[in-house]
Amino acid sequence: MRFVQDIPHPHFRIGLYAWNGKYIVKIEAGPYEQTYKISEMDITDPESVPNRLDEPFLSRVAKRFQEMDQDWQEAGERYDYDS
């Protein structure tokens, strides 16, 4: 996987990578990660990727991170992993 660029954001760590004919957008928050794979044929210029990461999109990403955390916490409570 080839690193292309970091995409600055105040709350997430966002990286753009190229691999196997795809651009991969990795968005990290704490212990969680969301990955989006986009065909290189769908985006001719990787510099256009940050424009797609607009406020409505990142708002949904943030909500998904909250849901991921809630799922993980509930799983821990069901199986008492913290003990």
Short mmCIF file of C-alpha atoms in Angstrom, two decimals:
data_model
loop_
_atom_site.label_atom_id
_atom_site.label_comp_id
_atom_site.label_asym_id
_atom_site.label_seq_id
_atom_site.Cartn_x
_atom_site.Cartn_y
_atom_site.Cartn_z
CA MET A 1 0.00 0.00 0.00
CA ARG A 2 1.40 3.39 -0.99
CA PHE A 3 0.80 6.45 1.16
CA VAL A 4 -0.52 9.39 -0.89
CA GLN A 5 -1.28 12.12 1.64
CA ASP A 6 -2.64 13.08 5.04
CA ILE A 7 -5.91 14.99 4.98
CA PRO A 8 -6.02 17.45 7.89
CA HIS A 9 -9.00 17.33 10.22
CA PRO A 10 -9.37 18.56 13.81
CA HIS A 11 -11.06 15.40 15.15
CA PHE A 12 -9.96 12.50 12.93
CA ARG A 13 -6.75 11.17 11.50
CA ILE A 14 -7.39 10.81 7.78
CA GLY A 15 -4.97 9.19 5.36
CA LEU A 16 -5.20 8.58 1.63
CA TYR A 17 -3.47 5.52 0.20
CA ALA A 18 -3.25 3.84 -3.19
CA TRP A 19 -3.33 0.08 -3.52
CA ASN A 20 -4.34 -2.46 -6.13
CA GLY A 21 -6.17 -0.05 -8.44
CA LYS A 22 -7.99 1.68 -5.60
CA TYR A 23 -7.68 4.75 -3.45
CA ILE A 24 -8.19 3.93 0.20
CA VAL A 25 -9.38 6.56 2.64
CA LYS A 26 -8.67 5.58 6.25
CA ILE A 27 -10.38 7.61 8.94
CA GLU A 28 -9.29 6.95 12.52
CA ALA A 29 -10.70 8.09 15.85
CA GLY A 30 -9.21 6.58 18.98
CA PRO A 31 -9.17 2.80 18.67
CA TYR A 32 -11.62 2.76 15.75
CA GLU A 33 -11.12 2.99 12.00
CA GLN A 34 -13.35 3.36 8.98
CA THR A 35 -12.02 2.51 5.53
CA TYR A 36 -13.44 3.54 2.17
CA LYS A 37 -12.17 2.01 -1.07
CA ILE A 38 -12.64 3.94 -4.29
CA SER A 39 -11.68 2.69 -7.71
CA GLU A 40 -8.89 4.69 -9.34
CA MET A 41 -11.12 4.76 -12.42
CA ASP A 42 -13.77 6.72 -10.49
CA ILE A 43 -11.31 9.43 -9.39
CA THR A 44 -8.77 10.70 -11.88
CA ASP A 45 -7.05 13.08 -9.47
CA PRO A 46 -6.34 12.05 -5.86
CA GLU A 47 -6.27 15.74 -4.93
CA SER A 48 -10.07 15.74 -5.40
CA VAL A 49 -10.62 13.22 -2.60
CA PRO A 50 -10.53 15.74 0.28
CA ASN A 51 -13.39 17.65 -1.39
CA ARG A 52 -15.60 14.58 -1.02
CA LEU A 53 -14.98 14.53 2.73
CA ASP A 54 -17.44 17.34 3.32
CA GLU A 55 -19.30 18.18 6.53
CA PRO A 56 -22.36 15.95 5.89
CA PHE A 57 -20.10 12.98 5.13
CA LEU A 58 -17.85 13.52 8.16
CA SER A 59 -20.86 14.07 10.39
CA ARG A 60 -22.07 10.58 9.44
CA VAL A 61 -18.56 9.22 10.02
CA ALA A 62 -18.59 10.71 13.53
CA LYS A 63 -21.99 9.18 14.24
CA ARG A 64 -20.74 5.80 13.01
CA PHE A 65 -17.72 6.05 15.35
CA GLN A 66 -20.09 6.71 18.26
CA GLU A 67 -22.14 3.66 17.25
CA MET A 68 -18.98 1.55 16.99
CA ASP A 69 -17.95 2.61 20.48
CA GLN A 70 -21.40 1.88 21.86
CA ASP A 71 -21.39 -1.57 20.23
CA TRP A 72 -17.97 -2.33 21.73
CA GLN A 73 -18.98 -1.13 25.20
CA GLU A 74 -22.16 -3.22 25.12
CA ALA A 75 -20.22 -6.30 24.00
CA GLY A 76 -17.83 -5.78 26.91
CA GLU A 77 -20.73 -5.53 29.33
CA ARG A 78 -22.30 -8.74 27.99
CA TYR A 79 -19.08 -10.70 28.30
CA ASP A 80 -17.47 -8.83 31.19
CA TYR A 81 -14.13 -8.31 29.35
CA ASP A 82 -13.02 -5.63 31.78
CA SER A 83 -12.73 -8.08 34.68
#
